[in-house]
Coordinates of C-alpha atoms in Angstrom, one line a residue:
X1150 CA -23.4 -11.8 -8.6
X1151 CA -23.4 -15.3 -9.6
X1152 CA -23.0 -18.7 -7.5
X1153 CA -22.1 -22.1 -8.3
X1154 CA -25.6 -23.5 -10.0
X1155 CA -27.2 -19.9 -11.2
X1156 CA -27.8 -19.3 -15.4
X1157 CA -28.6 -16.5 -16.6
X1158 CA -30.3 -15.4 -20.2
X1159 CA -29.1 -12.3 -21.6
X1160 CA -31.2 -10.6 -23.7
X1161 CA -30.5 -9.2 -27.7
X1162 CA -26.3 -9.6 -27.6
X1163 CA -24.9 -7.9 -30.1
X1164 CA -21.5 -7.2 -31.3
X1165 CA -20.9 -4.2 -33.5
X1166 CA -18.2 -4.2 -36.0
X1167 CA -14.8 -3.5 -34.5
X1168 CA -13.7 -0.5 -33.9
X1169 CA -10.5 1.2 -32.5
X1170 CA -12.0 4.4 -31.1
X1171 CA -12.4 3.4 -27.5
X1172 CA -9.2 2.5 -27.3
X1173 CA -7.8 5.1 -28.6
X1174 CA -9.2 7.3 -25.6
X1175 CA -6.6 5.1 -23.2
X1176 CA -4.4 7.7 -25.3
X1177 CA -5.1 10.4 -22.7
X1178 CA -5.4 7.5 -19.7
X1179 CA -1.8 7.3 -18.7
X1180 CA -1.3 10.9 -18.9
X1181 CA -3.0 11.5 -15.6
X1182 CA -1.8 8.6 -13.9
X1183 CA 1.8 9.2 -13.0
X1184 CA 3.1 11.8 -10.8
X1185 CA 6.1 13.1 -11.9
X1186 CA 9.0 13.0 -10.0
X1187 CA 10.1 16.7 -10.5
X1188 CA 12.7 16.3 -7.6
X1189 CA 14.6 14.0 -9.7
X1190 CA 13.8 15.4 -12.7
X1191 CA 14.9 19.0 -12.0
X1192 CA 18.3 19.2 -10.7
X1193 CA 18.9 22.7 -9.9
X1194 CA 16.4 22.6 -7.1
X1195 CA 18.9 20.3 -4.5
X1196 CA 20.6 23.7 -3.4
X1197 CA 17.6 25.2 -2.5
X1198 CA 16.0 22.1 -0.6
X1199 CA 19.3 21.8 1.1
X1200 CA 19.1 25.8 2.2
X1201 CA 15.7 25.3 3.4
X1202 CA 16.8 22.1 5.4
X1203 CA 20.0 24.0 6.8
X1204 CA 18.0 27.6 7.9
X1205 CA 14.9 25.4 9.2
X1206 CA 17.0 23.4 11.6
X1207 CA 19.3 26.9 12.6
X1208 CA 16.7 29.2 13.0
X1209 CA 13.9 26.9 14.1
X1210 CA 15.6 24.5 16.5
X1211 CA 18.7 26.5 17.3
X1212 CA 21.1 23.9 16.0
X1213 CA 23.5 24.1 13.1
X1214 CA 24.1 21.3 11.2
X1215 CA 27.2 20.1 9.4
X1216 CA 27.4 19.8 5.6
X1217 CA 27.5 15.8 5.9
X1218 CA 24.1 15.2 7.9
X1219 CA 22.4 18.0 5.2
X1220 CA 23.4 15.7 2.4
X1221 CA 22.2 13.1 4.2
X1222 CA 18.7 14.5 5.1
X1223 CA 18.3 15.6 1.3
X1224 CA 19.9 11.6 0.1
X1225 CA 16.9 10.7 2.1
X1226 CA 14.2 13.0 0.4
X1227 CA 15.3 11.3 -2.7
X1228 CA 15.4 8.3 -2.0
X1229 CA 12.5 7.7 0.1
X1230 CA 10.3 7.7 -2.9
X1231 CA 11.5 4.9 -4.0
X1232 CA 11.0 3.3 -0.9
X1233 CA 7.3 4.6 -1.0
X1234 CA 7.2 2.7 -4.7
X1235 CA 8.6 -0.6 -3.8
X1236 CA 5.5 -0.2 -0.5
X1237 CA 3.1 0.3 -2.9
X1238 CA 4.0 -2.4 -5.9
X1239 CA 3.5 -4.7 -2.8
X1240 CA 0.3 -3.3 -2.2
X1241 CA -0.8 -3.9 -5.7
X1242 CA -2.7 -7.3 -5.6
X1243 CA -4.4 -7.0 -3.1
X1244 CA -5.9 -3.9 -4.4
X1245 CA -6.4 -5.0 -8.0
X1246 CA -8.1 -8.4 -6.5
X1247 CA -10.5 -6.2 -4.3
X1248 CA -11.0 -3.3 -6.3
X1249 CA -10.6 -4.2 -10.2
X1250 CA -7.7 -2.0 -12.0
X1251 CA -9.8 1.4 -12.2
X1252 CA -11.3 1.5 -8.7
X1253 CA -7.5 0.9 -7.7
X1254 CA -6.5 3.9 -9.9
X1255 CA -9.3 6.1 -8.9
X1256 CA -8.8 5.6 -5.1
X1257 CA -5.3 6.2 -5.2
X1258 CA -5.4 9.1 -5.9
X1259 CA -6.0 10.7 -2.6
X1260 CA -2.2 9.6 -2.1
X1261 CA -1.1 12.3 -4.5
X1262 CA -3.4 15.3 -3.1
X1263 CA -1.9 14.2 0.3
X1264 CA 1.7 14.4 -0.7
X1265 CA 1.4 17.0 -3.0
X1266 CA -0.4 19.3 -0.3
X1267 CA 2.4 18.4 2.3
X1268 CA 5.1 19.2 0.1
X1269 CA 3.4 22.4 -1.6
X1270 CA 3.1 23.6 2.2
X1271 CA 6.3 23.0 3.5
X1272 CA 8.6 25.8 3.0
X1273 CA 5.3 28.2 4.5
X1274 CA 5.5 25.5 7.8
X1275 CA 9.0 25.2 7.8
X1276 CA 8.7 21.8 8.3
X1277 CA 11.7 19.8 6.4
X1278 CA 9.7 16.2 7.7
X1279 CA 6.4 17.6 5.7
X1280 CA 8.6 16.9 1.8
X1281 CA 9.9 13.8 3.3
X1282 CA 6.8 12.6 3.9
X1283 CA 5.2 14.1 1.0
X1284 CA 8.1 12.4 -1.3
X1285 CA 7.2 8.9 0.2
X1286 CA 3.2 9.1 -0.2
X1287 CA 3.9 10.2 -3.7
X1288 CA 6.1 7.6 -3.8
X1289 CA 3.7 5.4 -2.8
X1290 CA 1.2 5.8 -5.2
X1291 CA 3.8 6.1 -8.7
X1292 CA 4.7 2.3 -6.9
X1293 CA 0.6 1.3 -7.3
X1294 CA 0.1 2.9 -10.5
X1295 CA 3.8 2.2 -12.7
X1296 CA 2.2 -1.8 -11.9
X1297 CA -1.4 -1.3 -12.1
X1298 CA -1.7 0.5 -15.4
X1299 CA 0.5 -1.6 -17.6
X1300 CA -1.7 -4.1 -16.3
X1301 CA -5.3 -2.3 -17.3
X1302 CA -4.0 -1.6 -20.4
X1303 CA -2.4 -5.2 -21.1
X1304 CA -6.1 -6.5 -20.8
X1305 CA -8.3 -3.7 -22.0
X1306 CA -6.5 -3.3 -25.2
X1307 CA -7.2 -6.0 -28.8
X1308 CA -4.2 -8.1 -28.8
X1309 CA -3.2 -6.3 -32.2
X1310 CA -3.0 -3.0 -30.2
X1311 CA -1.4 -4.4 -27.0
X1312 CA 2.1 -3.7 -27.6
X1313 CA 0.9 0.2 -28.3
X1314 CA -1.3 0.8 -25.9
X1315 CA 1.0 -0.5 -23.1
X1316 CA 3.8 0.9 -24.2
X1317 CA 2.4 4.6 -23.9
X1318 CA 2.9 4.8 -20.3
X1319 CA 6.2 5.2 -21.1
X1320 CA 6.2 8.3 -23.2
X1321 CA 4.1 9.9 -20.5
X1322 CA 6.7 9.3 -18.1
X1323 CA 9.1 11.1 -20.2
X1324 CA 7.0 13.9 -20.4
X1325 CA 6.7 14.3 -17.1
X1326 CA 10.4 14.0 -16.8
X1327 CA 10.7 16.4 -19.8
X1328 CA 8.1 18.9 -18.5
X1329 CA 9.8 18.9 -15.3
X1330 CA 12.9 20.1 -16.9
X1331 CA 11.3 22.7 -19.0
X1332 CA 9.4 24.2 -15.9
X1333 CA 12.9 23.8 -13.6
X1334 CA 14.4 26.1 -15.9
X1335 CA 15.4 29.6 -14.3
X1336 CA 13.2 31.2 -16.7
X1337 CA 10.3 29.7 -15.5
X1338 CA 9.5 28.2 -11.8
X1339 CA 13.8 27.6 -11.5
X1340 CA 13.8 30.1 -8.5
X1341 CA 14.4 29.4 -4.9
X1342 CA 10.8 30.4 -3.9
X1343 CA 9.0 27.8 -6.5
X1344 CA 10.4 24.7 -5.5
X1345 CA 7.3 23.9 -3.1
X1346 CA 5.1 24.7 -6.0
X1347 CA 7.1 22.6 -8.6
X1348 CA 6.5 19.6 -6.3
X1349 CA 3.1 20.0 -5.6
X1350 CA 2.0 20.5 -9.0
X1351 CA 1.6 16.8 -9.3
X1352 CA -2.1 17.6 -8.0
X1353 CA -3.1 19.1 -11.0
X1354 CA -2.9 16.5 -13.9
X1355 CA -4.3 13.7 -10.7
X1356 CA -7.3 16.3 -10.6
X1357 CA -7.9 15.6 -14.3
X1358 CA -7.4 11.9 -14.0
X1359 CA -9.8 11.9 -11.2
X1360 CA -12.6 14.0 -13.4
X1361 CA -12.2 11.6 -16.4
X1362 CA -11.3 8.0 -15.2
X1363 CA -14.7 7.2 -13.4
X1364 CA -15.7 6.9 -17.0
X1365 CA -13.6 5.0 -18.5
X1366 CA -15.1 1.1 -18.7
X1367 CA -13.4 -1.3 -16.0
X1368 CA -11.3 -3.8 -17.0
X1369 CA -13.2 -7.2 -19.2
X1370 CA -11.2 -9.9 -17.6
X1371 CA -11.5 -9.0 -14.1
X1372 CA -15.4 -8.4 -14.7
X1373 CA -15.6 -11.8 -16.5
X1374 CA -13.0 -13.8 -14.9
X1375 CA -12.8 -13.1 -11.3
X1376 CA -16.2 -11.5 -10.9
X1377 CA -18.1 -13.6 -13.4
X1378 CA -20.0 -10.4 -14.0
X1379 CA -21.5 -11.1 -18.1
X1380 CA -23.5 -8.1 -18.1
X1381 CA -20.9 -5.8 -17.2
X1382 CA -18.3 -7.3 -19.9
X1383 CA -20.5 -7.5 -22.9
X1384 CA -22.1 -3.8 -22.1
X1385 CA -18.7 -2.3 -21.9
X1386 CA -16.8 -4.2 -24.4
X1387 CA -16.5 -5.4 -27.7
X1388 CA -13.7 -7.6 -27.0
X1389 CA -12.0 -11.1 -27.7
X1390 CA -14.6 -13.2 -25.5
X1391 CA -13.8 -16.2 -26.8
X1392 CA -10.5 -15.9 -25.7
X1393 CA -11.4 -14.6 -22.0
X1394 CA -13.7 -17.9 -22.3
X1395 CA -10.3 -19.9 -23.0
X1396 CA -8.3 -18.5 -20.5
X1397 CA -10.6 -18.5 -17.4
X1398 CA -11.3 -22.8 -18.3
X1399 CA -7.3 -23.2 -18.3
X1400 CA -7.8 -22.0 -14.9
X1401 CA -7.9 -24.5 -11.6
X1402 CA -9.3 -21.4 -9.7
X1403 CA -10.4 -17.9 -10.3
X1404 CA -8.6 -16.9 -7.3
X1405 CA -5.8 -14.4 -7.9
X1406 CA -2.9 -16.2 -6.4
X1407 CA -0.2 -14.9 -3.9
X1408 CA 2.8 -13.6 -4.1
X1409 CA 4.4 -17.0 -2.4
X1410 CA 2.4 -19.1 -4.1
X1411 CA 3.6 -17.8 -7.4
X1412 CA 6.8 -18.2 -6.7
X1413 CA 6.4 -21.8 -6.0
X1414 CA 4.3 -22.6 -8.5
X1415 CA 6.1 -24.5 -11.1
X1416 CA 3.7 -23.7 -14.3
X1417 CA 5.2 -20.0 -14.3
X1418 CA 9.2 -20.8 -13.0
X1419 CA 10.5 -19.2 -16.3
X1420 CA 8.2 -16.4 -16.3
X1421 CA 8.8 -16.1 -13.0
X1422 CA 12.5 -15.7 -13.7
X1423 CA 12.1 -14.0 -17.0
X1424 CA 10.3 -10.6 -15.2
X1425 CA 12.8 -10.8 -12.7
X1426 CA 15.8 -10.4 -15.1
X1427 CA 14.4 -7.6 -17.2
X1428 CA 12.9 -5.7 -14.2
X1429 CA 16.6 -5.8 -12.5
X1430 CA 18.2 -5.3 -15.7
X1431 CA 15.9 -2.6 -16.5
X1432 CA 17.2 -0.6 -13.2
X1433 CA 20.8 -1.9 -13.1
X1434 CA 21.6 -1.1 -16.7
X1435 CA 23.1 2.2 -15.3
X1436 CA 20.0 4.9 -16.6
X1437 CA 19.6 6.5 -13.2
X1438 CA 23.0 6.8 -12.9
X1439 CA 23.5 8.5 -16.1
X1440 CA 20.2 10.5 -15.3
X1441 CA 21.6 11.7 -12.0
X1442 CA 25.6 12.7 -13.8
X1443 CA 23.9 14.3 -16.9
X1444 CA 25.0 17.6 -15.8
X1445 CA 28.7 16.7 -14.4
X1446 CA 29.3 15.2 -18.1
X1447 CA 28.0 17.8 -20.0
X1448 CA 30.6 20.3 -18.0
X1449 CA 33.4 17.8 -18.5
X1450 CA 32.4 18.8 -23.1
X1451 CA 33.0 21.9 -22.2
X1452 CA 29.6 22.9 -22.6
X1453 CA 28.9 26.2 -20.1
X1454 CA 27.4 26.6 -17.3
X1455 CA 24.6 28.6 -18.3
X1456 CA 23.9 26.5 -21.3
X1457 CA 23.9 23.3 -19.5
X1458 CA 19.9 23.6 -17.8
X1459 CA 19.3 23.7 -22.0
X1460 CA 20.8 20.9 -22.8
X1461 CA 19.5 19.0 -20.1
X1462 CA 16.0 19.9 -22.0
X1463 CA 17.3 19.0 -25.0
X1464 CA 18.2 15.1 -23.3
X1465 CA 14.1 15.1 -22.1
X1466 CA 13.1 15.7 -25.8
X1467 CA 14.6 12.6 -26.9
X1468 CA 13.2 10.7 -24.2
X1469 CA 9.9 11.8 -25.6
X1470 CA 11.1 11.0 -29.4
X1471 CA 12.6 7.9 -28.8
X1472 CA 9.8 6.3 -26.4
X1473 CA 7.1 7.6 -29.2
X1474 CA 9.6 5.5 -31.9
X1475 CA 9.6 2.5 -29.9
X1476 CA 5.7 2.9 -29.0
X1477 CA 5.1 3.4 -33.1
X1478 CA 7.1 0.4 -34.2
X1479 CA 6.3 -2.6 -31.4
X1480 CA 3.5 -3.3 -33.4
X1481 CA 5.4 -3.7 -36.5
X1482 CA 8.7 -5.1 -35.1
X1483 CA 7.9 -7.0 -31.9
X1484 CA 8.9 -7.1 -28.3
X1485 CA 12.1 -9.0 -28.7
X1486 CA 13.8 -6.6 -31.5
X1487 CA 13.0 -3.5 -29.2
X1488 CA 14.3 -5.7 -26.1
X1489 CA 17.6 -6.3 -27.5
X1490 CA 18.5 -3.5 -29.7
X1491 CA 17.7 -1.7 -27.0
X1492 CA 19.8 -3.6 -24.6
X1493 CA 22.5 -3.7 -26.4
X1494 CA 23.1 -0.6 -27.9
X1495 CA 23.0 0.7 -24.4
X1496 CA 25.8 -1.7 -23.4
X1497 CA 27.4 -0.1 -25.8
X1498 CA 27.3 3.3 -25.1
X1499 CA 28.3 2.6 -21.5
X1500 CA 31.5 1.0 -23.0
X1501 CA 32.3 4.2 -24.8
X1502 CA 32.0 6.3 -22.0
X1503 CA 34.3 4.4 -20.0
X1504 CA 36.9 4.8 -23.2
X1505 CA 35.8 8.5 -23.4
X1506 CA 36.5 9.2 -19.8
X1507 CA 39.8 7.5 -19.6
X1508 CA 41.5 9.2 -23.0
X1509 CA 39.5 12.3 -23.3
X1510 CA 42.2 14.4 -21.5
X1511 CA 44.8 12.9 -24.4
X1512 CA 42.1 13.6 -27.4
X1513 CA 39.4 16.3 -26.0
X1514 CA 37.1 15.1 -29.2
X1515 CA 36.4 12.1 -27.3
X1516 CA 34.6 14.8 -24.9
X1517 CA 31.6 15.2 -27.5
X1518 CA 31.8 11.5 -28.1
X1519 CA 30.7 11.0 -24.5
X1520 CA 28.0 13.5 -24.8
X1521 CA 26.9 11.1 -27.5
X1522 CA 27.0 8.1 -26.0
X1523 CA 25.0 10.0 -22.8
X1524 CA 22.6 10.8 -25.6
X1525 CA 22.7 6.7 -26.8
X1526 CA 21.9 5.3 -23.2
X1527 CA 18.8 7.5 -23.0
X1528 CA 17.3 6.9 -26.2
X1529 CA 18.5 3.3 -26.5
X1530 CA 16.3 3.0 -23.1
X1531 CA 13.6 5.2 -24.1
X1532 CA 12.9 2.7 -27.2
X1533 CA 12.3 -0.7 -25.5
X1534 CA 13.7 -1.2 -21.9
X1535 CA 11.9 1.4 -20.2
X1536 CA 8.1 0.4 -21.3
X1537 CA 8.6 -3.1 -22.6
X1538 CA 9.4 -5.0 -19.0
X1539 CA 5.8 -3.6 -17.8
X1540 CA 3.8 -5.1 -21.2
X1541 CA 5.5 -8.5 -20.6
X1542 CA 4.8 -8.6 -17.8
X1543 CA 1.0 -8.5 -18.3
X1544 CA 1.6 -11.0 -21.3
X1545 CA 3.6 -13.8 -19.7
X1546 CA 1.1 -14.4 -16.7
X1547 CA -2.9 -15.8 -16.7
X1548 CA -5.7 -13.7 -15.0
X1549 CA -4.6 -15.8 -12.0
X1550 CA -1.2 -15.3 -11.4
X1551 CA -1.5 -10.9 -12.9
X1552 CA -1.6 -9.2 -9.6
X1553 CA 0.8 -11.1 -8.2
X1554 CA 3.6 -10.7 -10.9
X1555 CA 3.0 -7.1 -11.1
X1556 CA 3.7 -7.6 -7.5
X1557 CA 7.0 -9.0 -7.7
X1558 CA 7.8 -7.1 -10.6
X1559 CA 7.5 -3.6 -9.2
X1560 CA 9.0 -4.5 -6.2
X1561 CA 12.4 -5.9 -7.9
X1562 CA 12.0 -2.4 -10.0
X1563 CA 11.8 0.1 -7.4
X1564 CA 14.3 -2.3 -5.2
X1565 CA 16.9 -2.0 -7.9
X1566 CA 16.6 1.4 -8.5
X1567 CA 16.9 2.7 -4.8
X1568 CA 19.9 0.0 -5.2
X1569 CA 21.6 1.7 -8.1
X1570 CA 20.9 5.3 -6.7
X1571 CA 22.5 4.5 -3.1
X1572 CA 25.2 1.9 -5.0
X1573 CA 26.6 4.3 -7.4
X1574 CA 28.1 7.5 -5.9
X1575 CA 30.4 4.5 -4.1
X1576 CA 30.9 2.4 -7.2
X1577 CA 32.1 5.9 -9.0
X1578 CA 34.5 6.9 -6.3
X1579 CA 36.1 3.4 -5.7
X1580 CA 36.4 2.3 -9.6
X1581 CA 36.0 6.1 -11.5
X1582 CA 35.4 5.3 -14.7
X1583 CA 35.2 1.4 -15.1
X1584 CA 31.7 1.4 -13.1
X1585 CA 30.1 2.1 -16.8
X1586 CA 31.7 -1.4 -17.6
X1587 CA 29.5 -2.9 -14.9
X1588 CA 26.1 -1.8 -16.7
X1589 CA 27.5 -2.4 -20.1
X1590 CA 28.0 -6.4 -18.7
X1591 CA 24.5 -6.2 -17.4
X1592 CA 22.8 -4.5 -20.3
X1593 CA 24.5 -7.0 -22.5
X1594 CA 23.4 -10.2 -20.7
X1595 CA 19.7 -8.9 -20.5
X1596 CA 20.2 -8.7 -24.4
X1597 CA 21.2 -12.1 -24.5
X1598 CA 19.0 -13.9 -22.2
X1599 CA 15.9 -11.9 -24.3
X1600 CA 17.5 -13.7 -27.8
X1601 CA 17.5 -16.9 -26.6
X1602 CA 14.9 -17.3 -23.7
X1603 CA 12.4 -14.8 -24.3
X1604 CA 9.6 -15.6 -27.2
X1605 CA 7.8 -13.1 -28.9
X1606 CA 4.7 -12.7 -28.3
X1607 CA 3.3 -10.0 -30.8
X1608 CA -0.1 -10.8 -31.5
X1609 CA -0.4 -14.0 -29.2
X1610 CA -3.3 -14.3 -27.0
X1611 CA -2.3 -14.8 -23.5
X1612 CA -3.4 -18.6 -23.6
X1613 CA -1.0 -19.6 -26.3
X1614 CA 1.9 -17.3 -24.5
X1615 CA 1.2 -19.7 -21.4
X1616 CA 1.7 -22.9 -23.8
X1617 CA 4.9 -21.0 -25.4
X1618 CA 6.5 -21.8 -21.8
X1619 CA 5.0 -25.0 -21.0
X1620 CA 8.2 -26.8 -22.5
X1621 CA 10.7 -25.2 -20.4
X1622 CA 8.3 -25.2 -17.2
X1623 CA 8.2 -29.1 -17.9
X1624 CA 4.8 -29.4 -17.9
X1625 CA 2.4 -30.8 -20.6
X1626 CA 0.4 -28.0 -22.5
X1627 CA -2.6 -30.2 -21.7
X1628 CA -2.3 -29.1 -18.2
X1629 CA -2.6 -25.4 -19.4
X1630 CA -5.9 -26.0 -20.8
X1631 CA -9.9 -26.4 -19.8
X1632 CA -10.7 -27.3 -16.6
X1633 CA -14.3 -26.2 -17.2
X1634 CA -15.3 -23.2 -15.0
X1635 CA -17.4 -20.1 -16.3
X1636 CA -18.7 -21.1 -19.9
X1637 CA -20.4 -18.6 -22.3
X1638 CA -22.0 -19.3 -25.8
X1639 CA -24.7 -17.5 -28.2
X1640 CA -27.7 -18.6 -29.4
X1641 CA -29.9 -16.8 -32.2
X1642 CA -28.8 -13.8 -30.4
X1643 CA -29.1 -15.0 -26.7
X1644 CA -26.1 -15.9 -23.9
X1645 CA -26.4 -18.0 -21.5
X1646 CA -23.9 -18.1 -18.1
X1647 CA -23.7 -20.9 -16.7
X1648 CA -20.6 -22.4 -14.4
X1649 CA -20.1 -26.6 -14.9

């Protein structure tokens, strides 16, 4: 610990040559860190839920329900996990400020052996509340961890491996989705009695995260910055000091602020409003809603039945491909290119399958076209939209103001997509197929407002992204700069902390 007059001498600093191979352990990191969401993932199980839910409440409690308060029960089980995420992106900093960004990971944890032991156990308690509940701890904890890791990751990683390392989140959340799928399959654990087991299984990877992540080093910002813990930073890193040094003096406190007081704050209004836009957009672009009609447009080609579980696989692989594309290139081509090709390309697609579902009846090739374009949407997301939103977000903001945009962020994220989920089924009935016009309009103005607001930021330190947004903050990029708090320098081998 250190107060406001102490100075300490550390002893025989010395920084080895550079090298890559921590960081390339935060390969396996994210792998443990999300729980999938097999519900949503693997469709064929809603039949089965919805038979448990309608003998539970026959046999159990001696009433039969109608078909329309069984939909709604299992519209809840869904959705309630986004409720649980949008509860716990709230949570975020205040954990993140009291814990650091591993002890947050590693304590959240116990969330997932809750919810997956209540939802493993269910169908042997016959207890439809028990996946309910389970669904919203789970929930819960995918909210605290889809903000907190981007962020670990943002400030662990060299800023010439930023962009990679942040964007592998991503692909691990398509493999989730895309083992989910391969494991729903009838083959495997697609039967009526695995469903409990498919939706516990999220204990197993969590196990592994919780065996391996007490090793991993904490994050070098929040020891330096907010704990002003030297020791700790130079044992466990080799990192950019200098610039930690010159973005904790262009701080007026090393308080993490709130979420209210960054809202207000004037410094960050257009980074404020930039993560709002691409979080929304990111949700609104009409993903989950392709996602969740997948199935009902493959039938429409023509393709059977039987074949369809397949080819819902086949859509999971090129989640995988396309988010390991865009993770490969961000390095090489940016945040912005990713943004809006991304972006657009989707708004695209959604515009063809509007055409496709008006005129396929009159030319049934246009059936295979919309397969396509289903094909488009997903990949065009997997590239840049569904990982880049969580990386800017870590590089827009200060040490400062972190938590609480990850805060904000997540929130608007889960918010929209428990928006677009409930939305949708209403949009489709009242405006059939011109609802895909809706996300193509959105998709295309989160394109634009990336080309002409948005700056890229590819090998910027977070300091000099700050000062990129100081002209349209209206503030002078002197104000962004040293106010004097923790200082380090080297001497013939020695540091000194000191605070002036």
């Amino acid at each position: 610990g250190t107060n406001n007059h102490a100075t300490f001498k550390v002893t025989q600093i010395t920084f080895l040559p550079h090298t890559d191979a921590r960081f390339e352990l935060f390969w396996l990191f994210p792998l443990y860190t999300y729980s999938c969401d097999t519900l949503n993932a693997a469709f064929v199980f809603h039949q089965y839920i919805k038979k448990f839910y309608n003998e539970t409440l026959i046999e159990d409690f001696g009433w039969t329900p109608d078909e329309n308060f069984i939909t709604v029960l299992y519209s809840l089980t869904v959705s309630i996990f986004a409720v649980g995420g949008m509860i716990g992106a709230l949570l975020v900093s205040r954990l993140v400020t009291r814990y650091g960004r591993k002890g947050t990971l590693v304590r959240a944890t116990v969330l997932v052996f809750i919810g997956g032991a209540l939802m493993g156990f269910s169908r042997a308690c016959r207890m439809p509340a028990m996946v309910i509940i389970g669904r919203f701890i789970t929930g819960v904890h995918s909210g605290i961890c889809l903000s907190v890791v981007p962020m670990y990751l943002g400030e662990v990683a060299p800023k010439s491996r930023r962009g990679f390392l942040s964007l592998i989140p991503s692909i691990h959340i398509c493999l989730g989705v895309f083992l989910a799928q391969v494991l729903g399959l009838s083959e495997l654990l697609g039967k009526e009695e695995y469903w409990p087991l498919l939706l516990s299984l999220v204990v197993f990877p969590t196990a592994i995260q919780l065996m391996l992540l007490p090793w991993f080093p904490e994050s070098p910002r929040y020891l330096l910055i907010e704990k002003g813990n030297i020791h700790a930073t130079i044992a466990g890193y080799k990192v950019e000091v200098e610039e930690m040094q010159e973005e904790q003096r262009s701080l007026s406190s090393i308080e993490s602020v709130s979420v209210w007081g960054l809202l207000i704050d004037r410094s960050v209004r257009w980074q404020v409003i930039t993560i709002t836009v691409v979080n929304i957009g990111m949700q609104l672009s009409g993903i989950d809603a392709i996602w969740f009609y997948t199935n009902e447009i493959f039938r429409d080609a023509g393709i059977p039945e039987s074949y369809i579980q397949y080819t819902t696989v086949g859509t999971g692989a090129i989640e995988v491909i396309s988010g390991m594309l865009g993770c490969f290139t961000i390095e090489r081509l940016g945040r912005r290119p990713l943004m809006i090709g991304g972006f657009f390309f989707m708004g695209l697609c959604c515009f063809g399958i509007t055409i496709t579902a008006l005129f396929q009846v009159q030319l049934p090739v246009l059936r295979y076209v919309s397969v396509a374009c289903v094909v488009g949407i997903i990949a065009g997301f997997c590239i840049g939209p569904a990982g880049v939103p969580f990386l800017i977000t870590a590089e827009l903001f200060k040490q400062s103001h972190r938590p609480a945009a990850y805060s904000v962020a997540g929130c608007l994220n889960w918010l929209s997509n428990f928006t677009i989920g409930f939305v949708f089924p209403f949009l489709e009935i009242s405006m059939g197929p011109y609802c895909y016009l809706i996300f193509c309009g959105i998709c295309l103005g989160v394109a634009l407002y990336t080309f002409f607001v948005i700056p890229e930021t590819r090998n910027k330190t977070f300091m000099e992204i700050s000062q990129m947004f100081a002209t349209n903050n209206n503030i002078d990029k002197e104000e962004l700069t040293s106010n004097g708090h923790l200082n380090l320098t080297t001497m013939n081998g020695y540091g000194t902390l000191g605070r002036h």
